[in-house]
């Protein structure tokens, strides 16, 4: 992407009564006359027409150049334009999962797909990928741990929790007379399962960085819930020696 800085003012041509084009006023040679602006080529809109947004005014050319650099950085990284309209849900379902399918076993891919559909898309899918922040993910994990647990007296489920509950399947067994419909899974989600969800999301966002869709992983420093009763090595995911060498417990049913 390209950009330029220029100086302009509001003066009019005394002969035509029209404003001077940018940079054409003869008084602009004076240091204190007019102001500095920046203009850059942006990705075409839905109509396909060329777009050249401007930023300014600035008192100095240096300030205009700095602003131009910052604006270009929002749209381009390592020579590739960032898609600022890409939603997190669309990235996970239509870009990342299909790209991972060939490298994963059938069971692992099914588990990844379930995590994306049950947790990541309902909780984060509406957010633009470039706008995803650690606070959104922390709120998601808190809501996941609230599933199938009683809320404090007088409290109402958060909007995040409502979205997660809406996508959970109902039991398909035949109901008795007067029996209310129940969810298929009624057990709370364990911290171990949240750690797995985090691992999947972390991997997906790392891949977004490698594929130039993000500058950095926004959840690189998010801490997941601890599994009570044992310490887990963050690098290997295995129990430390203090846990007696026990193998990690299997993730519970979703």
Short mmCIF file of C-alpha atoms in Angstrom, two decimals:
data_model
loop_
_atom_site.label_atom_id
_atom_site.label_comp_id
_atom_site.label_asym_id
_atom_site.label_seq_id
_atom_site.Cartn_x
_atom_site.Cartn_y
_atom_site.Cartn_z
CA UNK A 1 0.00 0.00 0.00
CA UNK A 2 1.14 3.51 -0.77
CA UNK A 3 0.61 6.88 0.85
CA UNK A 4 1.75 10.47 0.70
CA UNK A 5 1.83 13.63 2.79
CA UNK A 6 0.89 17.05 1.52
CA UNK A 7 0.03 20.55 2.67
CA UNK A 8 -3.27 22.28 2.07
CA UNK A 9 -5.30 25.26 3.20
CA UNK A 10 -8.74 26.76 2.70
CA UNK A 11 -7.75 29.61 0.39
CA UNK A 12 -9.62 30.30 -2.83
CA UNK A 13 -8.32 31.33 -6.23
CA UNK A 14 -9.29 35.01 -6.58
CA UNK A 15 -9.87 34.56 -10.31
CA UNK A 16 -12.19 31.52 -10.16
CA UNK A 17 -13.54 31.71 -6.62
CA UNK A 18 -12.80 27.98 -6.25
CA UNK A 19 -10.65 26.47 -3.52
CA UNK A 20 -7.09 25.73 -4.53
CA UNK A 21 -6.35 22.02 -5.07
CA UNK A 22 -4.23 20.42 -2.37
CA UNK A 23 -0.71 21.87 -2.40
CA UNK A 24 -1.46 24.52 -5.03
CA UNK A 25 -1.99 27.64 -2.94
CA UNK A 26 0.95 30.00 -3.54
CA UNK A 27 0.97 30.93 0.16
CA UNK A 28 1.84 27.37 1.21
CA UNK A 29 5.52 28.20 0.83
CA UNK A 30 5.10 30.11 4.09
CA UNK A 31 5.85 27.85 7.06
CA UNK A 32 2.83 28.94 9.11
CA UNK A 33 0.30 28.79 6.30
CA UNK A 34 -1.98 25.77 5.95
CA UNK A 35 -1.65 22.36 7.61
CA UNK A 36 -0.16 18.96 6.81
CA UNK A 37 -2.30 15.98 5.80
CA UNK A 38 -1.71 12.38 4.78
CA UNK A 39 -3.49 10.28 2.15
CA UNK A 40 -3.13 6.56 1.43
CA UNK A 41 -4.50 3.85 -0.84
CA UNK A 42 -6.88 1.57 1.08
CA UNK A 43 -8.41 -1.76 0.03
CA UNK A 44 -11.32 -1.28 -2.37
CA UNK A 45 -14.79 -1.29 -0.87
CA UNK A 46 -17.68 -3.56 -1.79
CA UNK A 47 -18.23 -1.55 -4.98
CA UNK A 48 -14.67 -2.21 -6.10
CA UNK A 49 -13.92 1.53 -6.37
CA UNK A 50 -10.58 2.97 -5.36
CA UNK A 51 -10.42 4.41 -1.83
CA UNK A 52 -7.99 7.07 -0.60
CA UNK A 53 -8.73 8.02 3.03
CA UNK A 54 -7.08 11.11 4.52
CA UNK A 55 -5.84 11.85 8.04
CA UNK A 56 -5.10 15.25 9.51
CA UNK A 57 -4.62 18.11 10.01
CA UNK A 58 -1.14 18.21 11.57
CA UNK A 59 1.15 21.10 12.38
CA UNK A 60 4.26 19.47 10.92
CA UNK A 61 5.16 17.18 8.05
CA UNK A 62 6.84 14.81 10.54
CA UNK A 63 3.59 14.38 12.46
CA UNK A 64 1.71 13.68 9.23
CA UNK A 65 4.26 11.04 8.20
CA UNK A 66 3.99 9.35 11.60
CA UNK A 67 0.20 9.22 11.32
CA UNK A 68 0.50 7.81 7.80
CA UNK A 69 2.81 5.06 9.03
CA UNK A 70 0.35 4.12 11.78
CA UNK A 71 -2.59 4.00 9.38
CA UNK A 72 -0.73 1.84 6.88
CA UNK A 73 0.23 -0.54 9.69
CA UNK A 74 -3.45 -1.12 10.41
CA UNK A 75 -4.02 -2.43 6.92
CA UNK A 76 -0.80 -4.17 6.04
CA UNK A 77 1.65 -6.53 7.71
CA UNK A 78 4.70 -8.01 6.00
CA UNK A 79 3.33 -7.06 2.60
CA UNK A 80 -0.12 -8.59 3.14
CA UNK A 81 -3.27 -6.56 3.71
CA UNK A 82 -5.15 -7.37 6.91
CA UNK A 83 -8.76 -8.31 6.38
CA UNK A 84 -10.35 -6.10 9.02
CA UNK A 85 -13.84 -7.38 8.22
CA UNK A 86 -13.06 -11.07 8.91
CA UNK A 87 -15.14 -12.35 11.83
CA UNK A 88 -13.61 -14.77 14.33
CA UNK A 89 -16.33 -17.35 13.68
CA UNK A 90 -15.80 -17.27 9.92
CA UNK A 91 -12.04 -17.59 10.38
CA UNK A 92 -12.38 -20.64 12.64
CA UNK A 93 -15.04 -22.46 10.63
CA UNK A 94 -14.15 -21.67 7.03
CA UNK A 95 -10.39 -21.05 7.11
CA UNK A 96 -8.63 -22.62 10.09
CA UNK A 97 -10.57 -25.87 10.56
CA UNK A 98 -10.45 -26.85 6.85
CA UNK A 99 -6.71 -26.10 6.81
CA UNK A 100 -6.14 -28.38 9.83
CA UNK A 101 -8.26 -31.31 8.64
CA UNK A 102 -5.55 -33.14 6.72
CA UNK A 103 -3.02 -32.96 9.55
CA UNK A 104 -5.33 -34.23 12.32
CA UNK A 105 -6.71 -37.67 13.09
CA UNK A 106 -10.44 -38.13 12.58
CA UNK A 107 -11.16 -38.14 16.31
CA UNK A 108 -9.00 -35.07 17.02
CA UNK A 109 -10.57 -33.14 14.16
CA UNK A 110 -14.04 -34.05 15.48
CA UNK A 111 -13.03 -32.77 18.93
CA UNK A 112 -11.69 -29.51 17.46
CA UNK A 113 -14.89 -29.06 15.47
CA UNK A 114 -17.01 -29.60 18.57
CA UNK A 115 -14.99 -27.05 20.54
CA UNK A 116 -15.35 -24.51 17.75
CA UNK A 117 -19.10 -25.06 17.38
CA UNK A 118 -20.04 -25.37 21.07
CA UNK A 119 -17.79 -22.74 22.61
CA UNK A 120 -15.66 -20.56 20.34
CA UNK A 121 -18.20 -19.54 17.71
CA UNK A 122 -21.09 -18.86 20.15
CA UNK A 123 -18.80 -16.97 22.51
CA UNK A 124 -16.44 -15.13 20.15
CA UNK A 125 -17.68 -15.67 16.61
CA UNK A 126 -19.40 -12.28 16.32
CA UNK A 127 -16.17 -10.37 16.99
CA UNK A 128 -13.84 -9.27 14.21
CA UNK A 129 -10.65 -11.31 14.38
CA UNK A 130 -8.47 -8.19 14.58
CA UNK A 131 -10.57 -6.90 17.50
CA UNK A 132 -10.30 -10.05 19.61
CA UNK A 133 -8.79 -9.33 23.03
CA UNK A 134 -7.81 -11.32 26.11
CA UNK A 135 -10.77 -9.89 28.06
CA UNK A 136 -13.21 -11.52 25.61
CA UNK A 137 -11.57 -14.91 26.06
CA UNK A 138 -11.44 -14.61 29.85
CA UNK A 139 -15.18 -13.84 29.87
CA UNK A 140 -15.77 -16.89 27.67
CA UNK A 141 -13.90 -19.22 30.04
CA UNK A 142 -15.79 -17.86 33.03
CA UNK A 143 -19.10 -18.48 31.25
CA UNK A 144 -18.09 -22.00 30.23
CA UNK A 145 -17.36 -22.88 33.87
CA UNK A 146 -20.82 -21.59 34.79
CA UNK A 147 -22.60 -24.05 32.45
CA UNK A 148 -24.80 -26.49 34.39
CA UNK A 149 -23.93 -24.79 37.68
CA UNK A 150 -26.39 -22.82 39.84
CA UNK A 151 -26.14 -19.05 39.61
CA UNK A 152 -25.88 -16.93 42.75
CA UNK A 153 -29.27 -16.07 44.21
CA UNK A 154 -30.93 -13.29 42.22
CA UNK A 155 -28.32 -13.39 39.44
CA UNK A 156 -29.19 -13.75 35.76
CA UNK A 157 -27.06 -15.53 33.15
CA UNK A 158 -24.75 -13.26 31.21
CA UNK A 159 -25.23 -12.73 27.49
CA UNK A 160 -22.15 -14.88 26.90
CA UNK A 161 -23.64 -17.73 28.96
CA UNK A 162 -26.97 -17.43 27.14
CA UNK A 163 -25.26 -17.88 23.79
CA UNK A 164 -23.38 -20.94 25.03
CA UNK A 165 -26.53 -22.54 26.41
CA UNK A 166 -28.50 -21.97 23.20
CA UNK A 167 -26.25 -24.24 21.14
CA UNK A 168 -26.15 -27.14 23.58
CA UNK A 169 -28.18 -30.15 22.44
CA UNK A 170 -31.32 -31.37 24.16
CA UNK A 171 -31.79 -34.99 25.19
CA UNK A 172 -33.42 -37.12 22.48
CA UNK A 173 -34.97 -39.69 24.84
CA UNK A 174 -38.73 -39.93 25.05
CA UNK A 175 -40.15 -37.81 27.85
CA UNK A 176 -42.57 -39.03 30.48
CA UNK A 177 -45.89 -37.30 30.94
CA UNK A 178 -45.30 -33.91 32.55
CA UNK A 179 -41.50 -34.18 32.32
CA UNK A 180 -39.73 -31.07 31.10
CA UNK A 181 -37.22 -31.12 28.25
CA UNK A 182 -33.63 -31.37 29.47
CA UNK A 183 -30.24 -30.76 28.00
CA UNK A 184 -28.30 -33.78 26.77
CA UNK A 185 -25.29 -32.89 28.93
CA UNK A 186 -26.14 -31.83 32.48
CA UNK A 187 -22.72 -32.02 34.14
CA UNK A 188 -20.61 -28.88 34.67
CA UNK A 189 -17.65 -28.30 32.38
CA UNK A 190 -14.38 -29.12 34.13
CA UNK A 191 -11.26 -26.93 34.24
CA UNK A 192 -9.49 -29.68 32.26
CA UNK A 193 -11.93 -29.18 29.41
CA UNK A 194 -11.44 -25.41 29.52
CA UNK A 195 -7.70 -25.98 29.21
CA UNK A 196 -8.33 -28.03 26.07
CA UNK A 197 -10.59 -25.30 24.66
CA UNK A 198 -7.85 -22.77 25.37
CA UNK A 199 -5.24 -24.94 23.66
CA UNK A 200 -7.38 -25.17 20.52
CA UNK A 201 -8.06 -21.42 20.43
CA UNK A 202 -4.41 -20.61 21.13
CA UNK A 203 -3.35 -22.83 18.23
CA UNK A 204 -5.91 -21.23 15.92
CA UNK A 205 -4.71 -17.72 16.75
CA UNK A 206 -1.05 -18.71 16.38
CA UNK A 207 -1.93 -19.94 12.89
CA UNK A 208 -3.61 -16.59 12.21
CA UNK A 209 -0.33 -14.86 13.08
CA UNK A 210 1.67 -17.19 10.83
CA UNK A 211 -0.76 -16.65 7.97
CA UNK A 212 -0.50 -12.86 8.40
CA UNK A 213 -4.09 -12.40 9.58
CA UNK A 214 -2.99 -11.09 12.98
CA UNK A 215 0.10 -9.27 14.17
CA UNK A 216 0.22 -11.15 17.47
CA UNK A 217 -1.71 -13.71 19.46
CA UNK A 218 -4.08 -11.73 21.74
CA UNK A 219 -4.39 -14.58 24.28
CA UNK A 220 -0.69 -15.39 24.61
CA UNK A 221 -0.75 -14.46 28.31
CA UNK A 222 -4.22 -15.64 29.30
CA UNK A 223 -4.12 -18.10 32.21
CA UNK A 224 -6.51 -21.03 32.26
CA UNK A 225 -8.23 -22.52 35.34
CA UNK A 226 -6.01 -24.84 37.38
CA UNK A 227 -6.91 -28.49 37.72
CA UNK A 228 -7.42 -29.04 41.41
CA UNK A 229 -5.13 -31.56 43.10
CA UNK A 230 -2.22 -31.55 40.67
CA UNK A 231 0.22 -29.26 38.99
CA UNK A 232 0.50 -29.30 35.22
CA UNK A 233 3.62 -28.51 33.24
CA UNK A 234 2.58 -25.69 30.91
CA UNK A 235 4.91 -26.81 28.15
CA UNK A 236 4.11 -30.51 28.03
CA UNK A 237 0.64 -30.59 29.57
CA UNK A 238 1.82 -33.52 31.73
CA UNK A 239 1.74 -33.78 35.54
CA UNK A 240 4.84 -32.68 37.37
CA UNK A 241 6.76 -35.10 39.58
CA UNK A 242 4.87 -33.84 42.64
CA UNK A 243 1.69 -35.38 41.28
CA UNK A 244 3.10 -38.86 41.64
CA UNK A 245 3.56 -39.43 37.91
CA UNK A 246 -0.11 -39.94 37.32
CA UNK A 247 -1.29 -39.58 33.74
CA UNK A 248 -3.53 -36.59 32.96
CA UNK A 249 -7.17 -37.36 33.48
CA UNK A 250 -9.28 -37.76 30.39
CA UNK A 251 -11.45 -34.84 29.40
CA UNK A 252 -15.03 -35.43 30.57
CA UNK A 253 -17.95 -35.73 28.20
CA UNK A 254 -18.84 -32.48 26.52
#
